[in-house]
PDB file of C-alpha atoms and ligand atoms in Angstrom:
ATOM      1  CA  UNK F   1      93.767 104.617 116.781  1.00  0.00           C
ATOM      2  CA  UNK F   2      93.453 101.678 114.354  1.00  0.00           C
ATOM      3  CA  UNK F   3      91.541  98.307 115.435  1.00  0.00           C
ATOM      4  CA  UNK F   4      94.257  96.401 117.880  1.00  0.00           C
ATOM      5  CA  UNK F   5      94.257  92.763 116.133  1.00  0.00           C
ATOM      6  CA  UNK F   6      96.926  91.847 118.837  1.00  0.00           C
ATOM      7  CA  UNK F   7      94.741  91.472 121.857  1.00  0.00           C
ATOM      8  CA  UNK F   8      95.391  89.062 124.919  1.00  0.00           C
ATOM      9  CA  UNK F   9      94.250  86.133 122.569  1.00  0.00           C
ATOM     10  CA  UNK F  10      97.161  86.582 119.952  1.00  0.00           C
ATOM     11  CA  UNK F  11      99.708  87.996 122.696  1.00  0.00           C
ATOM     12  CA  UNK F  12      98.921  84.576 124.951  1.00  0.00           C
ATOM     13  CA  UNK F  13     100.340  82.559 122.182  1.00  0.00           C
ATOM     14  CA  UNK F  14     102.035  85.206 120.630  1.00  0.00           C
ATOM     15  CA  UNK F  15     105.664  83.381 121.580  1.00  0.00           C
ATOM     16  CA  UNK F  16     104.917  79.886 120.664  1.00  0.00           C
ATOM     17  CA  UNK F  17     107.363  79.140 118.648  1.00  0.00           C
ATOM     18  CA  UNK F  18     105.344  78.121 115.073  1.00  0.00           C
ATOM     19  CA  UNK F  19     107.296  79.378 111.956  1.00  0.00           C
ATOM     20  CA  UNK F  20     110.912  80.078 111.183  1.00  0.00           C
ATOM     21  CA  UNK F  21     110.818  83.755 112.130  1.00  0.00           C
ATOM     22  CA  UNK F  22     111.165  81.849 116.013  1.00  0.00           C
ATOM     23  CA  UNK F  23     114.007  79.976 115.181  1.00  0.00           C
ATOM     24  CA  UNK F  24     117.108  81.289 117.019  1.00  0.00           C
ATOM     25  CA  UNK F  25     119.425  80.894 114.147  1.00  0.00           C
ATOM     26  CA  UNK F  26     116.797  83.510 112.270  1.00  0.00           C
ATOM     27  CA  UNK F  27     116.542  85.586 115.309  1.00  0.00           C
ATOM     28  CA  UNK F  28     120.648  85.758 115.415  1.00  0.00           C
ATOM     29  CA  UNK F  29     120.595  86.706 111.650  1.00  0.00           C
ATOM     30  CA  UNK F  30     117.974  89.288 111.719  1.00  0.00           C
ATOM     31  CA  UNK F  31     120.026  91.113 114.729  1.00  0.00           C
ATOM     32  CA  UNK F  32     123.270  90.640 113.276  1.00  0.00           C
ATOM     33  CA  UNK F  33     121.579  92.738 110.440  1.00  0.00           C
ATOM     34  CA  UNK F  34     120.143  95.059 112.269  1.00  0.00           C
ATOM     35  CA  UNK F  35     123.018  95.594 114.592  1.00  0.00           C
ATOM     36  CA  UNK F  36     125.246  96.169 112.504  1.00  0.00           C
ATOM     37  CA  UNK F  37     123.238  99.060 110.551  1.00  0.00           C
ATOM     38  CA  UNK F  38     122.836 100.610 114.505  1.00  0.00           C
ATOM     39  CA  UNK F  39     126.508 100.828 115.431  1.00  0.00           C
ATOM     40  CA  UNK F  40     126.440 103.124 117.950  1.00  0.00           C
ATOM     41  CA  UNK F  41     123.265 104.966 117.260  1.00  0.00           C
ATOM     42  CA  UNK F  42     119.690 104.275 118.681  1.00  0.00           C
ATOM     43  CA  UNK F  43     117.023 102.456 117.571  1.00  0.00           C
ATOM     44  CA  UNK F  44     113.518 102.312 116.452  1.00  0.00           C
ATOM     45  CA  UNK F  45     110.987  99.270 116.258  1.00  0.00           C
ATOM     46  CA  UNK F  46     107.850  99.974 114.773  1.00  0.00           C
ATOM     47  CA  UNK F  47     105.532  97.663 116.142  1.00  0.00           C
ATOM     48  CA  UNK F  48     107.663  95.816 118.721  1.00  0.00           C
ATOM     49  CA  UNK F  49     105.257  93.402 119.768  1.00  0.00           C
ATOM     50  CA  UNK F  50     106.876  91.078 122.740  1.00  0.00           C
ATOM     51  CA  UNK F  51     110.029  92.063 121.844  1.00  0.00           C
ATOM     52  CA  UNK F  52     111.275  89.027 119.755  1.00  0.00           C
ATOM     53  CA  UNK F  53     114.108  90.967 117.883  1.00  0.00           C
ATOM     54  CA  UNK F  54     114.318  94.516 120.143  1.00  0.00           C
ATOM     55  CA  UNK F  55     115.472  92.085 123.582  1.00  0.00           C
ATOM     56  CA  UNK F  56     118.194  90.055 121.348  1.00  0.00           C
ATOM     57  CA  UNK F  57     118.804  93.703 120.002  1.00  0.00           C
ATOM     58  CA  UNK F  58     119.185  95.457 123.389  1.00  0.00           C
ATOM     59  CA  UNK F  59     121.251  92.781 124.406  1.00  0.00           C
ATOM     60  CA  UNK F  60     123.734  93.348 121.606  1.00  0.00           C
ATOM     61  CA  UNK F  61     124.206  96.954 123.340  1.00  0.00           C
ATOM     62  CA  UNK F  62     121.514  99.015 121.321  1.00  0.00           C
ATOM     63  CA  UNK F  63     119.725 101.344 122.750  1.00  0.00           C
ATOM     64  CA  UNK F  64     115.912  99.993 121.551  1.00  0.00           C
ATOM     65  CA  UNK F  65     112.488 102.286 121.357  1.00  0.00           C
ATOM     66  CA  UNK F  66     109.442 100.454 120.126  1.00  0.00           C
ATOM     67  CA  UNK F  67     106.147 102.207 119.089  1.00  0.00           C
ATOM     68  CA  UNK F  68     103.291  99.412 119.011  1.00  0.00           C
ATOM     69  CA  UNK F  69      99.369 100.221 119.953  1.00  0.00           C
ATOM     70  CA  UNK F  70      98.754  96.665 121.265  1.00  0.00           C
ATOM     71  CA  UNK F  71      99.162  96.762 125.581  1.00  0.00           C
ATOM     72  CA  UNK F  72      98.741  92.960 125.612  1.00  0.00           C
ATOM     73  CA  UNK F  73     101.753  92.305 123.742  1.00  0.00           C
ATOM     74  CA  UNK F  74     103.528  95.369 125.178  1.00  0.00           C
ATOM     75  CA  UNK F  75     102.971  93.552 128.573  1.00  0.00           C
ATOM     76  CA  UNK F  76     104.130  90.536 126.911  1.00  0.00           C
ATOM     77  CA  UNK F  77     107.590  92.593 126.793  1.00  0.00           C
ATOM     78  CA  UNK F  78     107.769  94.036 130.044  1.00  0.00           C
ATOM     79  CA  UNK F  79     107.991  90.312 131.695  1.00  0.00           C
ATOM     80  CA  UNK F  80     111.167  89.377 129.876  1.00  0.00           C
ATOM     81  CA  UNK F  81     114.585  89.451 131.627  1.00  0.00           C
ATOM     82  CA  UNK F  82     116.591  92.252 129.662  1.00  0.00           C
ATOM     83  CA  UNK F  83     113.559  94.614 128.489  1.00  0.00           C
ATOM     84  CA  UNK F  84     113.940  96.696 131.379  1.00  0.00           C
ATOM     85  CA  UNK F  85     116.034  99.067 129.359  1.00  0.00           C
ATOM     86  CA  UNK F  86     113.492  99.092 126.418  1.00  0.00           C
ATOM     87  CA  UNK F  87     111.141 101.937 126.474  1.00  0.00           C
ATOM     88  CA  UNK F  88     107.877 101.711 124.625  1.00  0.00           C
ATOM     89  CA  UNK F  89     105.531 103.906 123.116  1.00  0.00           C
ATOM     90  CA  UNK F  90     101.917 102.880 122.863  1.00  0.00           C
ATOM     91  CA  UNK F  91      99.904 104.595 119.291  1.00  0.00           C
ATOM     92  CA  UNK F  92     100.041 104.108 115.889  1.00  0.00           C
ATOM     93  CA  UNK F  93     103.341 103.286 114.004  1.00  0.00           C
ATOM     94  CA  UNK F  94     102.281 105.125 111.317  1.00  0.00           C
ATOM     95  CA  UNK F  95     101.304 108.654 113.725  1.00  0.00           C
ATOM     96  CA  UNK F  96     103.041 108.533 116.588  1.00  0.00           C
ATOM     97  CA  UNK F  97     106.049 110.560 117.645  1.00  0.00           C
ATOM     98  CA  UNK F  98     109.092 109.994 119.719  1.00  0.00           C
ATOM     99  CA  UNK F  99     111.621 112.481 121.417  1.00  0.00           C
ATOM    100  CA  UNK F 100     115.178 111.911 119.873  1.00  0.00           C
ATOM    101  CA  UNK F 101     116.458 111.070 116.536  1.00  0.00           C
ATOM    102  CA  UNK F 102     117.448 107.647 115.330  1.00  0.00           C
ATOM    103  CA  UNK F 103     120.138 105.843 113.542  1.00  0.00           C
ATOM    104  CA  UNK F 104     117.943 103.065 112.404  1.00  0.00           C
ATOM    105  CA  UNK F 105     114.124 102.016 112.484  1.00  0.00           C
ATOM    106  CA  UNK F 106     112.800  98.774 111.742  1.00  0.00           C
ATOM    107  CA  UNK F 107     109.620  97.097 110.795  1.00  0.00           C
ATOM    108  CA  UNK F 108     109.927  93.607 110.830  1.00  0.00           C
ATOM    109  CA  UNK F 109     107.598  90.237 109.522  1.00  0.00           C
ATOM    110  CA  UNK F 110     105.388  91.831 107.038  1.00  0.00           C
ATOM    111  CA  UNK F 111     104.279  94.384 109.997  1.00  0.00           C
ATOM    112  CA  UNK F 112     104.329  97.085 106.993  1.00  0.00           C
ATOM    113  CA  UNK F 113     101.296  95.309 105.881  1.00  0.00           C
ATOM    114  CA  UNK F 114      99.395  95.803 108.914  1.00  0.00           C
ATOM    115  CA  UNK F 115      98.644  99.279 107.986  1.00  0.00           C
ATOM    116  CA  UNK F 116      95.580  98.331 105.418  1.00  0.00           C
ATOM    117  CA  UNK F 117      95.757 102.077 103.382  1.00  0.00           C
ATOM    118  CA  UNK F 118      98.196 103.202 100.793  1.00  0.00           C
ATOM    119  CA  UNK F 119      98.239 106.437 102.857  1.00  0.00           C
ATOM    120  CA  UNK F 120      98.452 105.046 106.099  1.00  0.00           C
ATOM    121  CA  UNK F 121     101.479 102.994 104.383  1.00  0.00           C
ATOM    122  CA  UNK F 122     103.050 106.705 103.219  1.00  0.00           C
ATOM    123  CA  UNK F 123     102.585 108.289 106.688  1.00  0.00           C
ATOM    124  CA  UNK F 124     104.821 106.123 107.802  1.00  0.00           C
ATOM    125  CA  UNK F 125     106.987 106.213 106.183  1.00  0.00           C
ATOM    126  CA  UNK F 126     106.971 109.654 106.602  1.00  0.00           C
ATOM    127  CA  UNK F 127     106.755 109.484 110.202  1.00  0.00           C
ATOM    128  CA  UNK F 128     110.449 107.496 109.889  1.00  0.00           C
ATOM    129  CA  UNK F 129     111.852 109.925 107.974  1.00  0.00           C
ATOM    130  CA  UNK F 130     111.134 112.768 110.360  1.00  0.00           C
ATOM    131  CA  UNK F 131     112.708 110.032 113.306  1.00  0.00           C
ATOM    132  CA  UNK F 132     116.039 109.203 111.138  1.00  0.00           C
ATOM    133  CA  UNK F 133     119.095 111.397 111.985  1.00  0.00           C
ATOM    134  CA  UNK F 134     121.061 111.670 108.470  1.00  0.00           C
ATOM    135  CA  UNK F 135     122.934 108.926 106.831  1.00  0.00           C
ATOM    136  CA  UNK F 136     119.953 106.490 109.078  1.00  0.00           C
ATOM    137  CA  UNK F 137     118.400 103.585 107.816  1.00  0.00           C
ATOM    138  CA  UNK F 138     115.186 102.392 107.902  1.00  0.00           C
ATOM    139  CA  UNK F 139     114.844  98.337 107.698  1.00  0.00           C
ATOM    140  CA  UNK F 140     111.613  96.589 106.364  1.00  0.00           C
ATOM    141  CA  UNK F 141     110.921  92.883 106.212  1.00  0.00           C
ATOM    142  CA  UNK F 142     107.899  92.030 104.276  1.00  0.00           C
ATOM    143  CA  UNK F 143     106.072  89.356 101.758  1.00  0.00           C
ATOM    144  CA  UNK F 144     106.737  89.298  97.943  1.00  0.00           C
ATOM    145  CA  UNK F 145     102.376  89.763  97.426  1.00  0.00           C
ATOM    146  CA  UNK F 146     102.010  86.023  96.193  1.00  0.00           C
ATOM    147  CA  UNK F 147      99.894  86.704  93.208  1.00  0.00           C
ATOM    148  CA  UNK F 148     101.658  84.236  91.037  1.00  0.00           C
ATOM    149  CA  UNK F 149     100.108  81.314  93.172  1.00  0.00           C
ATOM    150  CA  UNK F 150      97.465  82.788  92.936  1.00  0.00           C
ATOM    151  CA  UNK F 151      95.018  80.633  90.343  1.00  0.00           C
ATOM    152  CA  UNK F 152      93.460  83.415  87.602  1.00  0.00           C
ATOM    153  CA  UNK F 153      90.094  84.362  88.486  1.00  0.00           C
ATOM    154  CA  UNK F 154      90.129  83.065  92.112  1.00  0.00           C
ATOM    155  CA  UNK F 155      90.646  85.417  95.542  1.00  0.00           C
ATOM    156  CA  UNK F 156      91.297  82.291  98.176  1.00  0.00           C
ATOM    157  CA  UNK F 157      94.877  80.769  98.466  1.00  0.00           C
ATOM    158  CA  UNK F 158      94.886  78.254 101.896  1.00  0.00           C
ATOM    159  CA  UNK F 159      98.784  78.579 102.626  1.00  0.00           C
ATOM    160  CA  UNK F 160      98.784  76.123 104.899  1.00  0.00           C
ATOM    161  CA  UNK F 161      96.681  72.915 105.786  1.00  0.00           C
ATOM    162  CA  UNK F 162      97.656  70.764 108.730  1.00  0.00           C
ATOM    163  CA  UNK F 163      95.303  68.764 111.057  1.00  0.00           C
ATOM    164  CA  UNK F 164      95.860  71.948 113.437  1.00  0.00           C
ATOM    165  CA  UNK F 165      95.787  75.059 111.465  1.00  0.00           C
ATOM    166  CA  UNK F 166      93.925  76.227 107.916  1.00  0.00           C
ATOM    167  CA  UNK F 167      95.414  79.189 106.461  1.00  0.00           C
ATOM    168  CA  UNK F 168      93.618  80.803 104.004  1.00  0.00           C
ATOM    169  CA  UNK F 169      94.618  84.309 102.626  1.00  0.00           C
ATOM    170  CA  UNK F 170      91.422  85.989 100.830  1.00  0.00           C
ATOM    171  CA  UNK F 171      92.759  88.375  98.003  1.00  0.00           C
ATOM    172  CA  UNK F 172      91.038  92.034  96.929  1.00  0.00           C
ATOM    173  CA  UNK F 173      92.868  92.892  93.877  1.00  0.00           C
ATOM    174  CA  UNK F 174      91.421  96.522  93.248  1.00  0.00           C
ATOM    175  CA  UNK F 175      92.540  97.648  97.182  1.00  0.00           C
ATOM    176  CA  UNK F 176      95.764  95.274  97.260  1.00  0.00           C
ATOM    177  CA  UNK F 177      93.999  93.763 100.210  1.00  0.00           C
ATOM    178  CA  UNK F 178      94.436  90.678 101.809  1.00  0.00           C
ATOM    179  CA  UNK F 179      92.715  89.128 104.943  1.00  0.00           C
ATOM    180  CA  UNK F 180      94.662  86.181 106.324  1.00  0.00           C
ATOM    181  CA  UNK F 181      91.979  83.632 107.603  1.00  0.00           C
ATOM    182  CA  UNK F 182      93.607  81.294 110.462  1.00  0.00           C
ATOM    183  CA  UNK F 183      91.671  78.070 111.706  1.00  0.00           C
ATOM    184  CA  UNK F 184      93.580  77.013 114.647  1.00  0.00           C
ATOM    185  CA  UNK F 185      92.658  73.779 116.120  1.00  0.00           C
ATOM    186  CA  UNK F 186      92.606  72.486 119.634  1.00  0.00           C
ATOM    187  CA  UNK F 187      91.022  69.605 121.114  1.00  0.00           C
ATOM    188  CA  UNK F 188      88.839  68.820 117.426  1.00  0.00           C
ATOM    189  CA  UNK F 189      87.477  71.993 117.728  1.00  0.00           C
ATOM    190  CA  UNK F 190      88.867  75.320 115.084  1.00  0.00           C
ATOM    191  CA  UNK F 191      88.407  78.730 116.105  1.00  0.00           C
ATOM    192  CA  UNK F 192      88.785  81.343 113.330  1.00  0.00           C
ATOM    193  CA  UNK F 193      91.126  84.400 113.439  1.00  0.00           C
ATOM    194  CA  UNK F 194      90.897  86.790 110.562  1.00  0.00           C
ATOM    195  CA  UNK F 195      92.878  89.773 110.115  1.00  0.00           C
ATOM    196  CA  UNK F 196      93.070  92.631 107.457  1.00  0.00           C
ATOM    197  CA  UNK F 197      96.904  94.257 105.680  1.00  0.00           C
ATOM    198  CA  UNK F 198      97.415  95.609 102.845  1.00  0.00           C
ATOM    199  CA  UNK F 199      99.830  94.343 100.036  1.00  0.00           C
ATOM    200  CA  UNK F 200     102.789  96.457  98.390  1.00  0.00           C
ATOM    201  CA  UNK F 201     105.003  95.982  95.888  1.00  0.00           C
ATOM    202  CA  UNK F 202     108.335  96.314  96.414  1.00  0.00           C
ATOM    203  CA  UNK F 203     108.506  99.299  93.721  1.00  0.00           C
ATOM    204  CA  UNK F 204     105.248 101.095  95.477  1.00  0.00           C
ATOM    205  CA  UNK F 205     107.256 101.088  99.043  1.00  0.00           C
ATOM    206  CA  UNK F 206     110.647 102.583  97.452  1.00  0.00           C
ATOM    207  CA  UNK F 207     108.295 105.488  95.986  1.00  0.00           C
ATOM    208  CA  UNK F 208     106.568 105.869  99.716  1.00  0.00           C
ATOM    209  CA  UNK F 209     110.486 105.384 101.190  1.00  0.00           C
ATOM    210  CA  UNK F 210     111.223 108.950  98.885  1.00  0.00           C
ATOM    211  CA  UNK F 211     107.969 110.444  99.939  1.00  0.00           C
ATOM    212  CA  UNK F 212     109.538 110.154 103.393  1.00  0.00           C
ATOM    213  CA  UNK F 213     113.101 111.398 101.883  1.00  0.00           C
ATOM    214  CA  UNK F 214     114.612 108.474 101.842  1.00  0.00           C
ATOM    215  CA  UNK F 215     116.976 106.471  99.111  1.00  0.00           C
ATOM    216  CA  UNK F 216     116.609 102.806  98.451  1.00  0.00           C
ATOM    217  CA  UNK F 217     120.368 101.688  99.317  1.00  0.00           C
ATOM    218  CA  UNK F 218     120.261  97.553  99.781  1.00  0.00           C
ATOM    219  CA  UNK F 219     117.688  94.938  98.987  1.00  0.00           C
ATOM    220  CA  UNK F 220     118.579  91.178  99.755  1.00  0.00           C
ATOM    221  CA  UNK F 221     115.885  88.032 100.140  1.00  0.00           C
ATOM    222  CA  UNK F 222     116.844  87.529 103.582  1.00  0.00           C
ATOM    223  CA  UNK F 223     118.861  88.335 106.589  1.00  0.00           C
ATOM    224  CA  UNK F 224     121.974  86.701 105.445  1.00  0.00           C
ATOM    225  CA  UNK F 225     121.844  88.746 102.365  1.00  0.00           C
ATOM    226  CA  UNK F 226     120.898  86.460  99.669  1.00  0.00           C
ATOM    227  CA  UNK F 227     120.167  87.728  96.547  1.00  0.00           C
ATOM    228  CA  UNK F 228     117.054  89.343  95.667  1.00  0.00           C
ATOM    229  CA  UNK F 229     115.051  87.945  92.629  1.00  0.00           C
ATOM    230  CA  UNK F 230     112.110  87.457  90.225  1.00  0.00           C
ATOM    231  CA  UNK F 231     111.870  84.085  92.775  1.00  0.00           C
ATOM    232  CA  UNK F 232     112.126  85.516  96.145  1.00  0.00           C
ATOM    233  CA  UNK F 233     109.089  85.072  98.532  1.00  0.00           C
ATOM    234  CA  UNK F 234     110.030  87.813 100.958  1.00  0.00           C
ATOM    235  CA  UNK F 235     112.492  91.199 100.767  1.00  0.00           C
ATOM    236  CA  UNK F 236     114.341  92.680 103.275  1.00  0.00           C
ATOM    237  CA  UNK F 237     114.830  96.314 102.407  1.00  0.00           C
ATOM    238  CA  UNK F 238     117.107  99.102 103.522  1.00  0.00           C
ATOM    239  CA  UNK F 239     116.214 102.573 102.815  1.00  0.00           C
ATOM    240  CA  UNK F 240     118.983 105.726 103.557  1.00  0.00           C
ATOM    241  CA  UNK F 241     118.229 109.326 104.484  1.00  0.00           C
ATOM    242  CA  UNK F 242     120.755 111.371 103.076  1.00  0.00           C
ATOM    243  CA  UNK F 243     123.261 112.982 105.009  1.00  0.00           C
TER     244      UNK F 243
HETATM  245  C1  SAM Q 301     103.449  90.534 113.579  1.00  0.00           C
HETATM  246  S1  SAM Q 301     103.608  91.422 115.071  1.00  0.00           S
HETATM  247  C2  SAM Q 301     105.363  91.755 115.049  1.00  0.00           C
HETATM  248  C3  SAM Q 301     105.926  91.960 116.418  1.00  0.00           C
HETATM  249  C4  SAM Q 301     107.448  92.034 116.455  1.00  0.00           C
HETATM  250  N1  SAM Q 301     107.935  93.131 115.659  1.00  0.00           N
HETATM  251  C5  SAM Q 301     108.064  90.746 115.946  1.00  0.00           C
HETATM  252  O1  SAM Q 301     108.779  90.789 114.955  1.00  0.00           O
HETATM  253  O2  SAM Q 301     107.805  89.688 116.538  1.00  0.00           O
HETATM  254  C6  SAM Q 301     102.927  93.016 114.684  1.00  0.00           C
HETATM  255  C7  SAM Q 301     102.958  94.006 115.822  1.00  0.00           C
HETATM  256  O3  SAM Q 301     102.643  95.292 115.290  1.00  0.00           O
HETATM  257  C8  SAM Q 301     101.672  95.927 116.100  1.00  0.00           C
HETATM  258  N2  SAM Q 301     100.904  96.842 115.242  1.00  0.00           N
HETATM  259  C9  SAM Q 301     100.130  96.524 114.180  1.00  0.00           C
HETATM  260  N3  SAM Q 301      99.652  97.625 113.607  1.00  0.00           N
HETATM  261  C10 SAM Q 301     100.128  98.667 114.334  1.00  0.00           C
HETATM  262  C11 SAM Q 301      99.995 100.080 114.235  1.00  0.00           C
HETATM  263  N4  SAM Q 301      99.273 100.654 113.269  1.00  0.00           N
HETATM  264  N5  SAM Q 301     100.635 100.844 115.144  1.00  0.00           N
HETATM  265  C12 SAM Q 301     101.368 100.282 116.145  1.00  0.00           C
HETATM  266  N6  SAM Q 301     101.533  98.953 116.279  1.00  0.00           N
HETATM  267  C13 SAM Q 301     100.922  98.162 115.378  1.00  0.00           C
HETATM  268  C14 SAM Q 301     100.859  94.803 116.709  1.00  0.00           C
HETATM  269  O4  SAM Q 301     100.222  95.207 117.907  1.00  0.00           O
HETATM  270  C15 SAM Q 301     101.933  93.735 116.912  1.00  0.00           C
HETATM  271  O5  SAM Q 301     102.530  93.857 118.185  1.00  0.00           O
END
């Protein structure tokens, strides 16, 4: 099993709402998305955390599964009103199997990156392939890698400075690595959190996505479908098994 970096620490605070991906007019887009690609069928969130899209997405009437290896956060889950009909699998994303075929899996805010190998990356999307019934999608929300602010012969770029929190990504270019730093302050005092993914081009995931016999079928900048371009920060991919 990989190293959990979602232990009671992160899972504690896991819910605070800090960045957009909390805001409920981005949690109402992403399952409008997502809900819509479902229709009738089931489910799959890899790495499902405390359940910040699969409860919405329940809710709507789909029938969630989530894979995720952290218990914390799992727990984290369980205690919300409406999960009771989400059923969870704890192991790897990228290993792990599940009875039942799906009509859609999903792998939300940059969790793609969390797998820190290129073949780890490919196995699962492999392991999503072998999950999708055909004509199913698989969804994936991730980072544009952010290279271009990244200053020529330099491997730190803080992302964000506040009297609270330091962010600090630290960039190995041979590997496509990238170890997000986070300072987080409290009471004058900043406690570091560092944790490992691995960066992917768009391009290199559409390659893994036909590894795993899959098509690239949409690609938009965001939930709302906004275009995709040489600009966009972030991608949020759709990939179709072939009936
Ligand atoms: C950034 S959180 C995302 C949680 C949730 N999907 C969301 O959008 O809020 C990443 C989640 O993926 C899980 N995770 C990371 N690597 C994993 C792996 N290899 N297998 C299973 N779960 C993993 C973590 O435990 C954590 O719950």
């Amino acid at each position: 099993m990989p190293e959990n970096y979602f232990g009671e620490r992160v899972a504690e605070r896991y819910d605070e709402p800090t960045g957009e991906e909390f805001e409920p007019a981005v949690i109402e887009s992403t399952v409008d998305f997502l809900a819509d690609l479902a229709g009738d069928g089931d489910a799959l969130e890899l790495g499902i955390g405390t359940g910040r899209i699969a409860v919405p997405l329940a809710q709507r009437g789909v029938h969630v599964h989530g894979i995720d290896l952290s218990e914390p956060m799992v727990a984290k889950l369980r205690a919300k009103p409406g999960a009771d009909d989400i059923g969870v699998t704890i192991g790897d994303f990228a290993t792990t199997t599940v009875d039942g075929t799906f009509r859609l899996a999903y792998l939300v805010y940059n969790t793609i990156m969390n797998l820190t190998t290129q073949d780890a990356q490919v196995a699962c999307f492999e392991n999503v392939g072998a999950h999708l019934e055909p004509g199913g999608c698989f969804v994936i929300e991730v980072m544009v890698p952010d290279l271009q602010r990244l200053p020529a012969g330099e491997i730190f770029r803080p992302f964000d400075v506040s009297a609270t929190h330091l962010g600090i990504d630290e960039y190995d270019l041979l590997s496509q690595g990238l170890i997000s730093h986070h300072y987080n302050g409290k009471d004058g005092k900043f406690e570091l959190l560092s944790m490992p993914f691995r960066y992917a081009w768009p391009a290199e995931l559409d390659l893994m996505a036909r590894l795993g016999g899959m098509r690239l079928r949409e690609r938009w900048s965001g939930w709302n479908r906004e275009p995709f371009t040489a600009a966009s920060t972030k991608h949020v991919s759709v990939w179709e098994k072939p009936e």
